[in-house]
Structure formats: C-alpha cells, structure tokens
Short mmCIF file of C-alpha atoms and ligand atoms in Angstrom, two decimals:
data_model
loop_
_atom_site.label_atom_id
_atom_site.label_comp_id
_atom_site.label_asym_id
_atom_site.label_seq_id
_atom_site.Cartn_x
_atom_site.Cartn_y
_atom_site.Cartn_z
CA UNK A 19 7.99 -14.04 -16.35
CA UNK A 20 4.73 -12.13 -16.23
CA UNK A 21 3.13 -11.12 -12.93
CA UNK A 22 -0.20 -12.70 -12.01
CA UNK A 23 -2.94 -11.01 -10.03
CA UNK A 24 -3.48 -12.59 -6.62
CA UNK A 25 -6.93 -13.47 -5.32
CA UNK A 26 -7.96 -11.51 -2.23
CA UNK A 27 -11.61 -12.65 -2.30
CA UNK A 28 -11.28 -13.98 1.25
CA UNK A 29 -11.36 -10.36 2.45
CA UNK A 30 -15.02 -10.04 1.38
CA UNK A 31 -17.12 -9.85 4.52
CA UNK A 32 -14.62 -7.75 6.47
CA UNK A 33 -16.41 -5.42 8.89
CA UNK A 34 -16.56 -1.87 7.58
CA UNK A 35 -15.77 -2.77 3.94
CA UNK A 36 -18.64 -3.43 1.53
CA UNK A 37 -18.43 -6.16 -1.08
CA UNK A 38 -18.94 -3.53 -3.81
CA UNK A 39 -16.01 -1.45 -2.57
CA UNK A 40 -13.70 -4.45 -2.26
CA UNK A 41 -14.63 -5.89 -5.66
CA UNK A 42 -14.00 -2.54 -7.33
CA UNK A 43 -10.68 -2.32 -5.53
CA UNK A 44 -9.66 -5.82 -6.66
CA UNK A 45 -10.48 -4.86 -10.25
CA UNK A 46 -8.32 -1.74 -10.01
CA UNK A 47 -5.48 -3.83 -8.59
CA UNK A 48 -5.78 -6.33 -11.45
CA UNK A 49 -5.39 -3.40 -13.87
CA UNK A 50 -2.02 -2.54 -12.32
CA UNK A 51 -0.84 -6.13 -12.77
CA UNK A 52 -1.95 -6.15 -16.42
CA UNK A 53 -0.32 -2.80 -17.10
CA UNK A 54 2.93 -3.69 -15.32
CA UNK A 55 3.25 -6.69 -17.64
CA UNK A 56 2.30 -4.62 -20.66
CA UNK A 57 4.77 -1.81 -19.88
CA UNK A 58 7.61 -4.26 -19.19
CA UNK A 59 6.91 -6.17 -22.42
CA UNK A 60 6.70 -3.00 -24.50
CA UNK A 61 9.92 -1.59 -23.02
CA UNK A 62 11.67 -4.87 -23.83
CA UNK A 63 10.45 -4.74 -27.43
CA UNK A 64 11.43 -1.08 -27.76
CA UNK A 65 14.93 -1.84 -26.45
CA UNK A 66 15.32 -4.67 -28.97
CA UNK A 67 13.97 -2.43 -31.72
CA UNK A 68 16.57 0.29 -31.15
CA UNK A 69 14.16 2.70 -29.47
CA UNK A 70 16.26 3.41 -26.36
CA UNK A 71 16.87 7.14 -26.20
CA UNK A 72 13.53 8.07 -27.74
CA UNK A 73 10.99 10.21 -25.88
CA UNK A 74 8.48 7.32 -26.15
CA UNK A 75 10.86 4.96 -24.37
CA UNK A 76 11.62 7.56 -21.68
CA UNK A 77 7.95 8.27 -20.97
CA UNK A 78 7.08 4.60 -20.75
CA UNK A 79 10.07 4.00 -18.49
CA UNK A 80 8.80 6.75 -16.17
CA UNK A 81 5.39 5.08 -16.18
CA UNK A 82 6.75 1.75 -14.94
CA UNK A 83 7.35 2.96 -11.37
CA UNK A 84 3.72 4.00 -11.13
CA UNK A 85 2.27 0.77 -12.51
CA UNK A 86 4.66 -1.53 -10.63
CA UNK A 87 4.14 0.20 -7.29
CA UNK A 88 0.40 0.31 -7.94
CA UNK A 89 0.56 -3.48 -8.20
CA UNK A 90 2.91 -4.20 -5.30
CA UNK A 91 1.46 -1.67 -2.82
CA UNK A 92 -2.04 -3.09 -3.35
CA UNK A 93 -0.70 -6.58 -2.64
CA UNK A 94 0.95 -5.41 0.57
CA UNK A 95 -2.24 -3.51 1.53
CA UNK A 96 -4.60 -6.45 0.97
CA UNK A 97 -2.15 -8.80 2.69
CA UNK A 98 -2.08 -6.66 5.84
CA UNK A 99 -5.89 -6.82 6.07
CA UNK A 100 -8.24 -9.54 7.27
CA UNK A 101 -7.07 -9.73 10.87
CA UNK A 102 -9.31 -9.69 13.92
CA UNK A 103 -7.07 -9.24 16.94
CA UNK A 104 -5.40 -6.05 18.17
CA UNK A 105 -1.62 -5.79 18.17
CA UNK A 106 0.07 -7.58 21.05
CA UNK A 107 1.84 -4.56 22.51
CA UNK A 108 4.35 -6.69 24.38
CA UNK A 109 5.39 -8.49 21.14
CA UNK A 110 8.35 -7.63 18.92
CA UNK A 111 6.51 -5.00 16.83
CA UNK A 112 4.62 -3.49 19.76
CA UNK A 113 7.85 -2.98 21.68
CA UNK A 114 9.63 -1.53 18.66
CA UNK A 115 6.79 0.96 17.98
CA UNK A 116 6.90 2.09 21.62
CA UNK A 117 10.68 2.40 21.47
CA UNK A 118 10.71 4.51 18.30
CA UNK A 119 7.59 6.63 18.86
CA UNK A 120 7.39 6.89 22.65
CA UNK A 121 4.28 4.67 22.83
CA UNK A 122 2.06 2.56 20.60
CA UNK A 123 -0.60 5.27 20.90
CA UNK A 124 1.83 7.96 19.71
CA UNK A 125 2.69 5.84 16.66
CA UNK A 126 -0.99 5.21 15.89
CA UNK A 127 -1.86 8.92 16.14
CA UNK A 128 1.00 9.78 13.78
CA UNK A 129 0.14 7.02 11.27
CA UNK A 130 -3.53 8.04 11.23
CA UNK A 131 -2.45 11.66 10.78
CA UNK A 132 -0.34 10.73 7.76
CA UNK A 133 -3.27 8.75 6.32
CA UNK A 134 -5.57 11.74 6.73
CA UNK A 135 -3.26 14.11 4.83
CA UNK A 136 -4.87 15.85 1.90
CA UNK A 137 -4.20 14.23 -1.44
CA UNK A 138 -4.23 10.74 -2.88
CA UNK A 139 -1.58 8.22 -1.99
CA UNK A 140 -0.48 5.88 0.74
CA UNK A 141 0.48 5.99 4.41
CA UNK A 142 3.27 3.51 5.06
CA UNK A 143 5.06 2.42 8.19
CA UNK A 144 8.61 1.82 7.03
CA UNK A 145 11.63 0.24 8.64
CA UNK A 146 15.06 1.52 7.70
CA UNK A 147 17.25 -1.60 7.53
CA UNK A 148 20.38 0.49 8.12
CA UNK A 149 19.36 1.96 11.48
CA UNK A 150 16.47 -0.42 12.22
CA UNK A 151 14.32 2.64 12.89
CA UNK A 152 10.59 2.76 12.14
CA UNK A 153 8.90 5.81 10.64
CA UNK A 154 5.62 6.76 8.97
CA UNK A 155 5.84 8.02 5.42
CA UNK A 156 3.48 9.70 2.97
CA UNK A 157 3.65 8.31 -0.58
CA UNK A 158 2.26 10.52 -3.31
CA UNK A 159 0.24 8.57 -5.89
CA UNK A 160 2.18 5.25 -5.94
CA UNK A 161 5.70 6.22 -6.81
CA UNK A 162 6.84 9.39 -5.10
CA UNK A 163 8.39 9.45 -1.65
CA UNK A 164 9.59 5.88 -1.08
CA UNK A 165 12.70 5.94 1.12
CA UNK A 166 15.40 3.99 -0.76
CA UNK A 167 16.03 0.49 0.52
CA UNK A 168 13.49 0.71 3.33
CA UNK A 169 11.07 -2.07 4.13
CA UNK A 170 7.30 -1.36 4.08
CA UNK A 171 5.59 -2.92 7.12
CA UNK A 172 2.04 -1.53 7.22
CA UNK A 173 0.40 -0.10 4.13
CA UNK A 174 -2.77 2.02 4.07
CA UNK A 175 -4.36 3.00 0.75
CA UNK A 176 -5.83 6.50 0.88
CA UNK A 177 -6.81 6.90 -2.74
CA UNK A 178 -10.49 7.84 -2.85
CA UNK A 179 -11.42 4.51 -4.47
CA UNK A 180 -10.32 2.80 -1.24
CA UNK A 181 -13.11 4.39 0.82
CA UNK A 182 -15.51 6.75 -1.00
CA UNK A 183 -18.11 4.11 -1.91
CA UNK A 184 -18.56 3.31 1.79
CA UNK A 185 -17.54 6.49 3.58
CA UNK A 186 -17.88 9.42 1.19
CA UNK A 187 -15.48 12.10 2.35
CA UNK A 188 -15.16 10.66 5.87
CA UNK A 189 -11.63 9.38 5.47
CA UNK A 190 -11.00 9.15 9.25
CA UNK A 191 -13.94 6.70 9.54
CA UNK A 192 -12.38 4.52 6.83
CA UNK A 193 -9.03 4.65 8.62
CA UNK A 194 -10.75 3.57 11.85
CA UNK A 195 -12.32 0.60 9.97
CA UNK A 196 -8.91 -0.22 8.47
CA UNK A 197 -7.41 -0.36 11.97
CA UNK A 198 -10.09 -2.84 13.10
CA UNK A 199 -9.02 -5.22 10.31
CA UNK A 200 -5.22 -5.02 10.39
CA UNK A 201 -3.60 -8.44 10.22
CA UNK A 202 -0.88 -7.67 12.73
CA UNK A 203 0.89 -11.00 12.33
CA UNK A 204 1.51 -10.12 8.65
CA UNK A 205 2.86 -6.70 9.63
CA UNK A 206 5.09 -8.16 12.36
CA UNK A 207 6.30 -10.79 9.90
CA UNK A 208 7.72 -8.00 7.70
CA UNK A 209 9.77 -6.59 10.59
CA UNK A 210 13.45 -7.44 10.48
FE1 FE2 B 5 -6.15 1.27 -4.18
#
C-alpha cells in the first residue's frame, strides 16, 4: 500500500518558525513521500520485468534508503515538535538522560553539538534496545550512519532548508528555537 503524506499544519504558529519556512518544509517532506512510493513501484515493476541485476535496478535500490528515510525522519521530526513545556527531569526520560550522560545538561550540550556539526543531515538521540543505552548520533544526508536496530527518540533536521529562511547561517539560533518547541511527551513515548 502506498504511503500518504501526513498533515503537520498544526505546527504553523510555533514560536521561532515562520509560516513560510514550515510550508516549504512540508512541501519537501511531501516530495519524499511521493518519491518513496514511486521508487518502490518502479522497483516492483523492474523485478517483475526481469530487470534485477541491472545497473538501473541497483541504482534505484540504493536510492530507496534516501527517499524512505527522508520521508520517515521528517515525520519523526515534525511529530517531536509543537510542545510548550520543558522536559520533566524527574520523569522516565529525564532520569535516563542523566544516567547515561551524567546530567540532562551534559546530554543537551552534546546533542546541540552534534546538531551544529558542519554538513547537512540529522542529529538523533537513539536508544539501543540491546543495552538500553541512549546516545546522540550524526546522520549524513538521510541514510548514512543509522545504528542498526536502534530506536530514534528525538530527531533534529539540520539540512539548510530547515532553518536558512529564518536564521540564515545561524544554525545554533535555530537549534535553540527547536529546543523551545520540543514535544517531550512524544519523545518520552518512544523510549522503551
Ligand atoms: Fe527537512
């Protein structure tokens, strides 16, 4: 069954994010959904048409990880936005961050540092389901660097389209605005 783009229009009005920036971002996201469907359909047709093993099939297969993750990471990003309250540091997630990073503040400094790394991609707080451990990870573009089997808890988009309209090159100011709008209950809900 084809994927459908979700409506994140309720995020319009968030402090620190202009309507123009958000609408452009929603349009980009919708493109990933369209292309994920298109790539999956074309691969299916190529497989049926005896094209497995061709360079065209291989290149399109490589492309799928980029389109699919572009779709799913945007959904996780928009869904961890729109909150108003700070994290309850004595809750399940707050305690776990302090346990794994020394303090909430140490985690936040590390996450913001990952988000400010040069390059386009994503900063993601992951949980390893094997050890339960939390760690911050840099994802290059959409598809490179995901730790296998780990669960993404908090997702920050640091492609230039996510902030340049509002902040120019001031990525740390965008990250500060992102932090003011994190929907912590959604992030905590992803914790196992
Ligand atoms: Fe994005």
